[in-house]
JSON list of C-alpha atoms in Angstrom, two decimals:
[
{"chain": "A", "resi": 146, "resn": "THR", "atom": "CA", "xyz": [0.00, 0.01, -0.01]},
{"chain": "A", "resi": 147, "resn": "GLN", "atom": "CA", "xyz": [1.36, 3.40, -1.02]},
{"chain": "A", "resi": 148, "resn": "LEU", "atom": "CA", "xyz": [1.63, 5.86, 1.78]},
{"chain": "A", "resi": 149, "resn": "LEU", "atom": "CA", "xyz": [1.73, 9.61, 1.43]},
{"chain": "A", "resi": 150, "resn": "GLU", "atom": "CA", "xyz": [2.51, 11.25, 4.72]},
{"chain": "A", "resi": 151, "resn": "GLN", "atom": "CA", "xyz": [1.01, 14.69, 5.03]},
{"chain": "A", "resi": 152, "resn": "SER", "atom": "CA", "xyz": [1.88, 17.10, 7.81]},
{"chain": "A", "resi": 153, "resn": "PRO", "atom": "CA", "xyz": [0.78, 18.85, 9.83]},
{"chain": "A", "resi": 154, "resn": "GLN", "atom": "CA", "xyz": [-2.69, 17.38, 10.17]},
{"chain": "A", "resi": 155, "resn": "PHE", "atom": "CA", "xyz": [-4.07, 20.52, 11.82]},
{"chain": "A", "resi": 156, "resn": "LEU", "atom": "CA", "xyz": [-2.84, 24.09, 11.56]},
{"chain": "A", "resi": 157, "resn": "SER", "atom": "CA", "xyz": [-4.41, 27.20, 13.14]},
{"chain": "A", "resi": 158, "resn": "ILE", "atom": "CA", "xyz": [-2.69, 30.50, 12.39]},
{"chain": "A", "resi": 159, "resn": "GLN", "atom": "CA", "xyz": [-3.36, 34.23, 12.40]},
{"chain": "A", "resi": 160, "resn": "GLU", "atom": "CA", "xyz": [-4.07, 36.22, 9.27]},
{"chain": "A", "resi": 161, "resn": "GLY", "atom": "CA", "xyz": [-0.86, 37.40, 7.68]},
{"chain": "A", "resi": 162, "resn": "GLU", "atom": "CA", "xyz": [1.33, 34.49, 8.83]},
{"chain": "A", "resi": 163, "resn": "ASN", "atom": "CA", "xyz": [3.12, 32.15, 6.49]},
{"chain": "A", "resi": 164, "resn": "LEU", "atom": "CA", "xyz": [2.79, 28.37, 6.53]},
{"chain": "A", "resi": 165, "resn": "THR", "atom": "CA", "xyz": [4.09, 25.24, 4.83]},
{"chain": "A", "resi": 166, "resn": "VAL", "atom": "CA", "xyz": [2.42, 21.88, 4.37]},
{"chain": "A", "resi": 167, "resn": "TYR", "atom": "CA", "xyz": [4.45, 18.82, 3.57]},
{"chain": "A", "resi": 168, "resn": "CYS", "atom": "CA", "xyz": [3.79, 15.60, 1.71]},
{"chain": "A", "resi": 169, "resn": "ASN", "atom": "CA", "xyz": [6.39, 12.85, 1.92]},
{"chain": "A", "resi": 170, "resn": "SER", "atom": "CA", "xyz": [6.62, 9.35, 0.57]},
{"chain": "A", "resi": 171, "resn": "SER", "atom": "CA", "xyz": [9.19, 6.59, 0.06]},
{"chain": "A", "resi": 172, "resn": "SER", "atom": "CA", "xyz": [7.81, 6.01, -3.41]},
{"chain": "A", "resi": 173, "resn": "VAL", "atom": "CA", "xyz": [8.15, 7.88, -6.71]},
{"chain": "A", "resi": 174, "resn": "PHE", "atom": "CA", "xyz": [5.06, 9.44, -8.22]},
{"chain": "A", "resi": 175, "resn": "SER", "atom": "CA", "xyz": [4.53, 10.32, -11.84]},
{"chain": "A", "resi": 176, "resn": "SER", "atom": "CA", "xyz": [2.73, 13.49, -10.72]},
{"chain": "A", "resi": 177, "resn": "LEU", "atom": "CA", "xyz": [1.50, 15.11, -7.59]},
{"chain": "A", "resi": 178, "resn": "GLN", "atom": "CA", "xyz": [-1.67, 17.11, -7.20]},
{"chain": "A", "resi": 179, "resn": "TRP", "atom": "CA", "xyz": [-2.75, 19.55, -4.52]},
{"chain": "A", "resi": 180, "resn": "TYR", "atom": "CA", "xyz": [-6.40, 20.12, -3.74]},
{"chain": "A", "resi": 181, "resn": "ARG", "atom": "CA", "xyz": [-8.37, 22.37, -1.45]},
{"chain": "A", "resi": 182, "resn": "GLN", "atom": "CA", "xyz": [-11.71, 21.21, -0.09]},
{"chain": "A", "resi": 183, "resn": "GLU", "atom": "CA", "xyz": [-14.30, 23.18, 1.78]},
{"chain": "A", "resi": 184, "resn": "PRO", "atom": "CA", "xyz": [-16.91, 21.55, 4.06]},
{"chain": "A", "resi": 185, "resn": "GLY", "atom": "CA", "xyz": [-19.66, 19.79, 2.14]},
{"chain": "A", "resi": 186, "resn": "GLU", "atom": "CA", "xyz": [-17.96, 20.26, -1.27]},
{"chain": "A", "resi": 187, "resn": "GLY", "atom": "CA", "xyz": [-15.68, 18.22, -3.46]},
{"chain": "A", "resi": 188, "resn": "PRO", "atom": "CA", "xyz": [-11.91, 18.82, -3.61]},
{"chain": "A", "resi": 189, "resn": "VAL", "atom": "CA", "xyz": [-10.90, 21.55, -6.02]},
{"chain": "A", "resi": 190, "resn": "LEU", "atom": "CA", "xyz": [-7.63, 21.03, -7.98]},
{"chain": "A", "resi": 191, "resn": "LEU", "atom": "CA", "xyz": [-5.08, 23.79, -7.20]},
{"chain": "A", "resi": 192, "resn": "VAL", "atom": "CA", "xyz": [-2.08, 22.52, -9.16]},
{"chain": "A", "resi": 193, "resn": "THR", "atom": "CA", "xyz": [-0.38, 19.48, -10.66]},
{"chain": "A", "resi": 194, "resn": "VAL", "atom": "CA", "xyz": [3.37, 19.12, -10.53]},
{"chain": "A", "resi": 195, "resn": "VAL", "atom": "CA", "xyz": [5.01, 16.62, -12.87]},
{"chain": "A", "resi": 196, "resn": "THR", "atom": "CA", "xyz": [8.76, 17.33, -13.16]},
{"chain": "A", "resi": 197, "resn": "GLY", "atom": "CA", "xyz": [11.23, 16.71, -10.32]},
{"chain": "A", "resi": 198, "resn": "GLY", "atom": "CA", "xyz": [12.30, 20.03, -8.82]},
{"chain": "A", "resi": 199, "resn": "GLU", "atom": "CA", "xyz": [9.39, 21.82, -10.38]},
{"chain": "A", "resi": 200, "resn": "VAL", "atom": "CA", "xyz": [8.08, 24.95, -8.62]},
{"chain": "A", "resi": 201, "resn": "LYS", "atom": "CA", "xyz": [4.67, 26.44, -9.44]},
{"chain": "A", "resi": 202, "resn": "LYS", "atom": "CA", "xyz": [3.20, 29.61, -8.06]},
{"chain": "A", "resi": 203, "resn": "LEU", "atom": "CA", "xyz": [-0.48, 30.40, -7.81]},
{"chain": "A", "resi": 204, "resn": "LYS", "atom": "CA", "xyz": [-0.79, 33.92, -6.31]},
{"chain": "A", "resi": 205, "resn": "ARG", "atom": "CA", "xyz": [0.30, 33.55, -2.67]},
{"chain": "A", "resi": 206, "resn": "LEU", "atom": "CA", "xyz": [0.62, 29.75, -2.95]},
{"chain": "A", "resi": 207, "resn": "THR", "atom": "CA", "xyz": [3.95, 28.11, -3.97]},
{"chain": "A", "resi": 208, "resn": "PHE", "atom": "CA", "xyz": [4.09, 24.45, -4.77]},
{"chain": "A", "resi": 209, "resn": "GLN", "atom": "CA", "xyz": [7.31, 22.42, -5.03]},
{"chain": "A", "resi": 210, "resn": "PHE", "atom": "CA", "xyz": [7.88, 18.89, -6.26]},
{"chain": "A", "resi": 211, "resn": "GLY", "atom": "CA", "xyz": [10.99, 17.19, -4.88]},
{"chain": "A", "resi": 212, "resn": "ASP", "atom": "CA", "xyz": [13.88, 16.33, -7.17]},
{"chain": "A", "resi": 213, "resn": "ALA", "atom": "CA", "xyz": [13.22, 12.63, -6.71]},
{"chain": "A", "resi": 214, "resn": "ARG", "atom": "CA", "xyz": [9.45, 13.05, -7.21]},
{"chain": "A", "resi": 215, "resn": "LYS", "atom": "CA", "xyz": [8.76, 11.54, -3.75]},
{"chain": "A", "resi": 216, "resn": "ASP", "atom": "CA", "xyz": [7.78, 14.64, -1.83]},
{"chain": "A", "resi": 217, "resn": "SER", "atom": "CA", "xyz": [6.10, 17.95, -2.22]},
{"chain": "A", "resi": 218, "resn": "SER", "atom": "CA", "xyz": [5.39, 21.10, -0.29]},
{"chain": "A", "resi": 219, "resn": "LEU", "atom": "CA", "xyz": [2.82, 23.86, -0.36]},
{"chain": "A", "resi": 220, "resn": "HIS", "atom": "CA", "xyz": [3.78, 27.24, 1.07]},
{"chain": "A", "resi": 221, "resn": "ILE", "atom": "CA", "xyz": [1.25, 29.96, 1.66]},
{"chain": "A", "resi": 222, "resn": "THR", "atom": "CA", "xyz": [2.42, 33.54, 2.11]},
{"chain": "A", "resi": 223, "resn": "ALA", "atom": "CA", "xyz": [0.42, 35.99, 4.18]},
{"chain": "A", "resi": 224, "resn": "ALA", "atom": "CA", "xyz": [-2.45, 33.65, 4.83]},
{"chain": "A", "resi": 225, "resn": "GLN", "atom": "CA", "xyz": [-6.02, 35.03, 4.70]},
{"chain": "A", "resi": 226, "resn": "PRO", "atom": "CA", "xyz": [-9.21, 33.79, 6.28]},
{"chain": "A", "resi": 227, "resn": "GLY", "atom": "CA", "xyz": [-10.34, 32.76, 2.80]},
{"chain": "A", "resi": 228, "resn": "ASP", "atom": "CA", "xyz": [-7.52, 30.24, 2.70]},
{"chain": "A", "resi": 229, "resn": "THR", "atom": "CA", "xyz": [-9.22, 28.21, 5.41]},
{"chain": "A", "resi": 230, "resn": "GLY", "atom": "CA", "xyz": [-10.02, 24.67, 4.30]},
{"chain": "A", "resi": 231, "resn": "LEU", "atom": "CA", "xyz": [-8.74, 21.12, 3.99]},
{"chain": "A", "resi": 232, "resn": "TYR", "atom": "CA", "xyz": [-5.62, 20.83, 1.83]},
{"chain": "A", "resi": 233, "resn": "LEU", "atom": "CA", "xyz": [-4.97, 17.43, 0.27]},
{"chain": "A", "resi": 234, "resn": "CYS", "atom": "CA", "xyz": [-1.99, 16.17, -1.59]},
{"chain": "A", "resi": 235, "resn": "ALA", "atom": "CA", "xyz": [-2.34, 13.21, -3.93]},
{"chain": "A", "resi": 236, "resn": "GLY", "atom": "CA", "xyz": [0.31, 11.31, -5.78]},
{"chain": "A", "resi": 237, "resn": "ALA", "atom": "CA", "xyz": [-0.38, 9.49, -9.08]},
{"chain": "A", "resi": 238, "resn": "ARG", "atom": "CA", "xyz": [1.16, 6.10, -9.86]},
{"chain": "A", "resi": 239, "resn": "ARG", "atom": "CA", "xyz": [0.55, 3.76, -12.67]},
{"chain": "A", "resi": 240, "resn": "SER", "atom": "CA", "xyz": [-1.69, 0.87, -11.54]},
{"chain": "A", "resi": 241, "resn": "GLY", "atom": "CA", "xyz": [-1.44, -1.33, -14.61]},
{"chain": "A", "resi": 242, "resn": "GLY", "atom": "CA", "xyz": [-1.62, -0.71, -18.35]},
{"chain": "A", "resi": 243, "resn": "SER", "atom": "CA", "xyz": [-2.66, 2.85, -18.93]},
{"chain": "A", "resi": 244, "resn": "ASN", "atom": "CA", "xyz": [-4.38, 3.07, -15.56]},
{"chain": "A", "resi": 245, "resn": "TYR", "atom": "CA", "xyz": [-3.25, 5.51, -12.87]},
{"chain": "A", "resi": 246, "resn": "LYS", "atom": "CA", "xyz": [-4.47, 5.84, -9.33]},
{"chain": "A", "resi": 247, "resn": "LEU", "atom": "CA", "xyz": [-4.16, 8.66, -6.82]},
{"chain": "A", "resi": 248, "resn": "THR", "atom": "CA", "xyz": [-2.87, 8.04, -3.31]},
{"chain": "A", "resi": 249, "resn": "PHE", "atom": "CA", "xyz": [-4.14, 10.77, -1.00]},
{"chain": "A", "resi": 250, "resn": "GLY", "atom": "CA", "xyz": [-2.47, 12.17, 2.01]},
{"chain": "A", "resi": 251, "resn": "LYS", "atom": "CA", "xyz": [-4.66, 12.49, 5.12]},
{"chain": "A", "resi": 252, "resn": "GLY", "atom": "CA", "xyz": [-5.06, 16.18, 4.63]},
{"chain": "A", "resi": 253, "resn": "THR", "atom": "CA", "xyz": [-4.15, 19.35, 6.48]},
{"chain": "A", "resi": 254, "resn": "LEU", "atom": "CA", "xyz": [-7.05, 21.24, 8.02]},
{"chain": "A", "resi": 255, "resn": "LEU", "atom": "CA", "xyz": [-6.04, 24.88, 7.91]},
{"chain": "A", "resi": 256, "resn": "THR", "atom": "CA", "xyz": [-7.77, 27.61, 9.91]},
{"chain": "A", "resi": 257, "resn": "VAL", "atom": "CA", "xyz": [-6.78, 31.21, 9.39]},
{"chain": "A", "resi": 258, "resn": "ASN", "atom": "CA", "xyz": [-8.09, 33.47, 12.08]},
{"chain": "A", "resi": 259, "resn": "PRO", "atom": "CA", "xyz": [-8.83, 37.14, 11.37]},
{"chain": "B", "resi": 103, "resn": "ASP", "atom": "CA", "xyz": [-18.82, 25.42, -18.42]},
{"chain": "B", "resi": 104, "resn": "ALA", "atom": "CA", "xyz": [-17.25, 22.03, -18.54]},
{"chain": "B", "resi": 105, "resn": "MET", "atom": "CA", "xyz": [-17.80, 20.26, -15.27]},
{"chain": "B", "resi": 106, "resn": "VAL", "atom": "CA", "xyz": [-18.53, 17.16, -13.17]},
{"chain": "B", "resi": 107, "resn": "ILE", "atom": "CA", "xyz": [-22.12, 17.04, -11.84]},
{"chain": "B", "resi": 108, "resn": "GLN", "atom": "CA", "xyz": [-23.41, 14.84, -9.08]},
{"chain": "B", "resi": 109, "resn": "ASN", "atom": "CA", "xyz": [-27.04, 14.19, -8.21]},
{"chain": "B", "resi": 110, "resn": "PRO", "atom": "CA", "xyz": [-28.45, 14.36, -5.74]},
{"chain": "B", "resi": 111, "resn": "ARG", "atom": "CA", "xyz": [-26.25, 16.47, -3.48]},
{"chain": "B", "resi": 112, "resn": "TYR", "atom": "CA", "xyz": [-27.97, 15.01, -0.46]},
{"chain": "B", "resi": 113, "resn": "GLN", "atom": "CA", "xyz": [-29.42, 11.56, -0.25]},
{"chain": "B", "resi": 114, "resn": "VAL", "atom": "CA", "xyz": [-31.21, 9.93, 2.73]},
{"chain": "B", "resi": 115, "resn": "THR", "atom": "CA", "xyz": [-31.95, 6.26, 2.65]},
{"chain": "B", "resi": 116, "resn": "GLN", "atom": "CA", "xyz": [-32.98, 3.61, 5.08]},
{"chain": "B", "resi": 117, "resn": "PHE", "atom": "CA", "xyz": [-30.84, 0.76, 6.36]},
{"chain": "B", "resi": 118, "resn": "GLY", "atom": "CA", "xyz": [-30.84, -1.98, 3.72]},
{"chain": "B", "resi": 119, "resn": "LYS", "atom": "CA", "xyz": [-32.70, 0.02, 1.06]},
{"chain": "B", "resi": 120, "resn": "PRO", "atom": "CA", "xyz": [-30.88, 0.19, -2.25]},
{"chain": "B", "resi": 121, "resn": "VAL", "atom": "CA", "xyz": [-29.71, 3.56, -3.40]},
{"chain": "B", "resi": 122, "resn": "THR", "atom": "CA", "xyz": [-28.13, 4.90, -6.63]},
{"chain": "B", "resi": 123, "resn": "LEU", "atom": "CA", "xyz": [-25.94, 7.96, -6.91]},
{"chain": "B", "resi": 124, "resn": "SER", "atom": "CA", "xyz": [-25.25, 9.55, -10.30]},
{"chain": "B", "resi": 125, "resn": "CYS", "atom": "CA", "xyz": [-22.40, 11.41, -11.87]},
{"chain": "B", "resi": 126, "resn": "SER", "atom": "CA", "xyz": [-22.23, 13.11, -15.22]},
{"chain": "B", "resi": 127, "resn": "GLN", "atom": "CA", "xyz": [-19.43, 15.04, -16.94]},
{"chain": "B", "resi": 128, "resn": "THR", "atom": "CA", "xyz": [-19.22, 17.43, -19.79]},
{"chain": "B", "resi": 129, "resn": "LEU", "atom": "CA", "xyz": [-15.39, 17.18, -20.01]},
{"chain": "B", "resi": 130, "resn": "ASN", "atom": "CA", "xyz": [-15.40, 14.16, -22.24]},
{"chain": "B", "resi": 131, "resn": "HIS", "atom": "CA", "xyz": [-12.78, 12.58, -20.05]},
{"chain": "B", "resi": 132, "resn": "ASN", "atom": "CA", "xyz": [-12.20, 8.83, -20.56]},
{"chain": "B", "resi": 133, "resn": "VAL", "atom": "CA", "xyz": [-11.51, 8.06, -16.89]},
{"chain": "B", "resi": 134, "resn": "MET", "atom": "CA", "xyz": [-14.13, 8.28, -14.14]},
{"chain": "B", "resi": 135, "resn": "TYR", "atom": "CA", "xyz": [-13.63, 7.51, -10.48]},
{"chain": "B", "resi": 136, "resn": "TRP", "atom": "CA", "xyz": [-15.81, 6.94, -7.43]},
{"chain": "B", "resi": 137, "resn": "TYR", "atom": "CA", "xyz": [-14.45, 7.79, -3.96]},
{"chain": "B", "resi": 138, "resn": "GLN", "atom": "CA", "xyz": [-15.86, 7.49, -0.49]},
{"chain": "B", "resi": 139, "resn": "GLN", "atom": "CA", "xyz": [-14.92, 10.18, 2.04]},
{"chain": "B", "resi": 140, "resn": "LYS", "atom": "CA", "xyz": [-15.77, 9.99, 5.66]},
{"chain": "B", "resi": 141, "resn": "SER", "atom": "CA", "xyz": [-15.61, 12.90, 8.03]},
{"chain": "B", "resi": 142, "resn": "SER", "atom": "CA", "xyz": [-12.05, 14.39, 8.43]},
{"chain": "B", "resi": 143, "resn": "GLN", "atom": "CA", "xyz": [-10.57, 11.67, 6.27]},
{"chain": "B", "resi": 144, "resn": "ALA", "atom": "CA", "xyz": [-8.99, 11.57, 2.85]},
{"chain": "B", "resi": 145, "resn": "PRO", "atom": "CA", "xyz": [-11.03, 10.31, -0.11]},
{"chain": "B", "resi": 146, "resn": "LYS", "atom": "CA", "xyz": [-10.86, 6.53, -0.51]},
{"chain": "B", "resi": 147, "resn": "LEU", "atom": "CA", "xyz": [-11.02, 5.11, -4.06]},
{"chain": "B", "resi": 148, "resn": "LEU", "atom": "CA", "xyz": [-13.77, 2.56, -4.55]},
{"chain": "B", "resi": 149, "resn": "PHE", "atom": "CA", "xyz": [-13.38, 1.88, -8.30]},
{"chain": "B", "resi": 150, "resn": "HIS", "atom": "CA", "xyz": [-12.69, 3.57, -11.59]},
{"chain": "B", "resi": 151, "resn": "TYR", "atom": "CA", "xyz": [-13.45, 3.20, -15.29]},
{"chain": "B", "resi": 152, "resn": "TYR", "atom": "CA", "xyz": [-10.94, 3.65, -18.09]},
{"chain": "B", "resi": 153, "resn": "ASP", "atom": "CA", "xyz": [-13.43, 4.04, -20.90]},
{"chain": "B", "resi": 154, "resn": "LYS", "atom": "CA", "xyz": [-15.55, 0.88, -20.40]},
{"chain": "B", "resi": 155, "resn": "ASP", "atom": "CA", "xyz": [-12.80, -1.00, -18.57]},
{"chain": "B", "resi": 156, "resn": "PHE", "atom": "CA", "xyz": [-13.93, -1.40, -14.96]},
{"chain": "B", "resi": 157, "resn": "ASN", "atom": "CA", "xyz": [-11.27, -1.49, -12.17]},
{"chain": "B", "resi": 158, "resn": "ASN", "atom": "CA", "xyz": [-12.39, -2.47, -8.67]},
{"chain": "B", "resi": 159, "resn": "GLU", "atom": "CA", "xyz": [-10.26, -1.75, -5.58]},
{"chain": "B", "resi": 160, "resn": "ALA", "atom": "CA", "xyz": [-9.46, -4.92, -3.66]},
{"chain": "B", "resi": 161, "resn": "ASP", "atom": "CA", "xyz": [-11.01, -3.62, -0.48]},
{"chain": "B", "resi": 162, "resn": "THR", "atom": "CA", "xyz": [-14.20, -2.27, -1.96]},
{"chain": "B", "resi": 163, "resn": "PRO", "atom": "CA", "xyz": [-17.12, -4.14, -0.43]},
{"chain": "B", "resi": 164, "resn": "ASP", "atom": "CA", "xyz": [-19.34, -6.24, -2.70]},
{"chain": "B", "resi": 165, "resn": "ASN", "atom": "CA", "xyz": [-22.22, -4.08, -1.56]},
{"chain": "B", "resi": 166, "resn": "PHE", "atom": "CA", "xyz": [-20.94, -1.37, -3.90]},
{"chain": "B", "resi": 167, "resn": "GLN", "atom": "CA", "xyz": [-21.45, -1.69, -7.66]},
{"chain": "B", "resi": 168, "resn": "SER", "atom": "CA", "xyz": [-20.93, 0.69, -10.56]},
{"chain": "B", "resi": 169, "resn": "ARG", "atom": "CA", "xyz": [-22.21, 1.21, -14.04]},
{"chain": "B", "resi": 170, "resn": "ARG", "atom": "CA", "xyz": [-20.95, 3.40, -16.85]},
{"chain": "B", "resi": 171, "resn": "PRO", "atom": "CA", "xyz": [-23.49, 3.26, -19.72]},
{"chain": "B", "resi": 172, "resn": "ASN", "atom": "CA", "xyz": [-21.58, 5.89, -21.81]},
{"chain": "B", "resi": 173, "resn": "THR", "atom": "CA", "xyz": [-18.67, 8.33, -21.56]},
{"chain": "B", "resi": 174, "resn": "SER", "atom": "CA", "xyz": [-20.72, 11.00, -19.82]},
{"chain": "B", "resi": 175, "resn": "PHE", "atom": "CA", "xyz": [-22.45, 9.06, -17.10]},
{"chain": "B", "resi": 176, "resn": "CYS", "atom": "CA", "xyz": [-21.39, 6.88, -14.23]},
{"chain": "B", "resi": 177, "resn": "PHE", "atom": "CA", "xyz": [-23.51, 5.42, -11.44]},
{"chain": "B", "resi": 178, "resn": "LEU", "atom": "CA", "xyz": [-22.78, 4.13, -7.96]},
{"chain": "B", "resi": 179, "resn": "ASP", "atom": "CA", "xyz": [-25.18, 1.49, -6.65]},
{"chain": "B", "resi": 180, "resn": "ILE", "atom": "CA", "xyz": [-25.20, 0.53, -3.02]},
{"chain": "B", "resi": 181, "resn": "ARG", "atom": "CA", "xyz": [-27.25, -2.62, -2.77]},
{"chain": "B", "resi": 182, "resn": "SER", "atom": "CA", "xyz": [-27.90, -2.78, 0.96]},
{"chain": "B", "resi": 183, "resn": "PRO", "atom": "CA", "xyz": [-26.60, 0.32, 2.74]},
{"chain": "B", "resi": 184, "resn": "GLY", "atom": "CA", "xyz": [-25.44, -0.05, 6.25]},
{"chain": "B", "resi": 185, "resn": "LEU", "atom": "CA", "xyz": [-24.89, 2.67, 8.86]},
{"chain": "B", "resi": 186, "resn": "GLY", "atom": "CA", "xyz": [-21.21, 2.52, 8.10]},
{"chain": "B", "resi": 187, "resn": "ASP", "atom": "CA", "xyz": [-21.80, 3.56, 4.53]},
{"chain": "B", "resi": 188, "resn": "ALA", "atom": "CA", "xyz": [-22.88, 7.00, 5.52]},
{"chain": "B", "resi": 189, "resn": "ALA", "atom": "CA", "xyz": [-20.32, 9.26, 3.92]},
{"chain": "B", "resi": 190, "resn": "MET", "atom": "CA", "xyz": [-19.65, 11.82, 1.18]},
{"chain": "B", "resi": 191, "resn": "TYR", "atom": "CA", "xyz": [-19.38, 10.07, -2.21]},
{"chain": "B", "resi": 192, "resn": "LEU", "atom": "CA", "xyz": [-17.23, 11.85, -4.74]},
{"chain": "B", "resi": 193, "resn": "CYS", "atom": "CA", "xyz": [-17.04, 11.35, -8.48]},
{"chain": "B", "resi": 194, "resn": "ALA", "atom": "CA", "xyz": [-13.99, 12.48, -10.39]},
{"chain": "B", "resi": 195, "resn": "THR", "atom": "CA", "xyz": [-12.77, 12.46, -13.95]},
{"chain": "B", "resi": 196, "resn": "SER", "atom": "CA", "xyz": [-9.40, 12.73, -15.63]},
{"chain": "B", "resi": 197, "resn": "SER", "atom": "CA", "xyz": [-7.77, 12.66, -19.06]},
{"chain": "B", "resi": 198, "resn": "PRO", "atom": "CA", "xyz": [-5.12, 11.55, -19.43]},
{"chain": "B", "resi": 199, "resn": "PRO", "atom": "CA", "xyz": [-5.31, 9.31, -16.43]},
{"chain": "B", "resi": 200, "resn": "GLY", "atom": "CA", "xyz": [-3.24, 10.33, -13.47]},
{"chain": "B", "resi": 201, "resn": "ILE", "atom": "CA", "xyz": [-3.09, 13.96, -14.46]},
{"chain": "B", "resi": 202, "resn": "ASN", "atom": "CA", "xyz": [-5.56, 16.56, -13.24]},
{"chain": "B", "resi": 203, "resn": "GLU", "atom": "CA", "xyz": [-8.40, 14.75, -11.62]},
{"chain": "B", "resi": 204, "resn": "PHE", "atom": "CA", "xyz": [-11.46, 16.94, -11.47]},
{"chain": "B", "resi": 205, "resn": "PHE", "atom": "CA", "xyz": [-14.02, 16.29, -8.71]},
{"chain": "B", "resi": 206, "resn": "GLY", "atom": "CA", "xyz": [-17.73, 16.81, -8.52]},
{"chain": "B", "resi": 207, "resn": "PRO", "atom": "CA", "xyz": [-19.36, 18.48, -5.53]},
{"chain": "B", "resi": 208, "resn": "GLY", "atom": "CA", "xyz": [-20.17, 15.15, -3.94]},
{"chain": "B", "resi": 209, "resn": "THR", "atom": "CA", "xyz": [-23.28, 13.46, -2.68]},
{"chain": "B", "resi": 210, "resn": "ARG", "atom": "CA", "xyz": [-23.73, 13.29, 1.10]},
{"chain": "B", "resi": 211, "resn": "LEU", "atom": "CA", "xyz": [-25.42, 10.00, 1.95]},
{"chain": "B", "resi": 212, "resn": "THR", "atom": "CA", "xyz": [-27.26, 9.52, 5.21]},
{"chain": "B", "resi": 213, "resn": "VAL", "atom": "CA", "xyz": [-28.43, 6.06, 6.26]},
{"chain": "B", "resi": 214, "resn": "LEU", "atom": "CA", "xyz": [-31.18, 5.90, 8.82]}
]
């Protein structure tokens, strides 16, 4: 069973602070995706990283894929209350033929207090 | 707008009464997935279709079945729901597989 360790599991910070969420695995992934999920809704795709060492920026969010494609981080600068939500990382691996499956981390529940 | 649609958003059923959840997509993606997500947990893959090719996860209970009559639609059938099946059920699509999975808004299933 593939494991994707995500940390921290819970994070409560004040508006304006910076934070980093980590996803780590002992296995190589062909791609890694980050999602944000609000209560009662489905996960919304934020970014997909594919190349080892890749860095992508989405406004105040910076995503990095490790050189070995086994780990990833999400850094949020100057967090705002609207960033509150469950952040999920998910690694894609081939499961046979042309099939791929996502392995999800357990998620980081972020609360940004005004 | 291209999207993944799930109906209904909220479903209440009785213990043991069959229920069907539906998913449709306008993205024309060839892969469709069904996940189960319980409170404060990550989504758990139940099964997926690559075109018409059905792939069941080894630990998905026999109580759960799926149908994909065409590219756009996919159904999740729970033959005899138990209290433990109460969860959010998420449909997702991707193309190519493994890149950019797009999720629907989910169906919250309550079992009484």
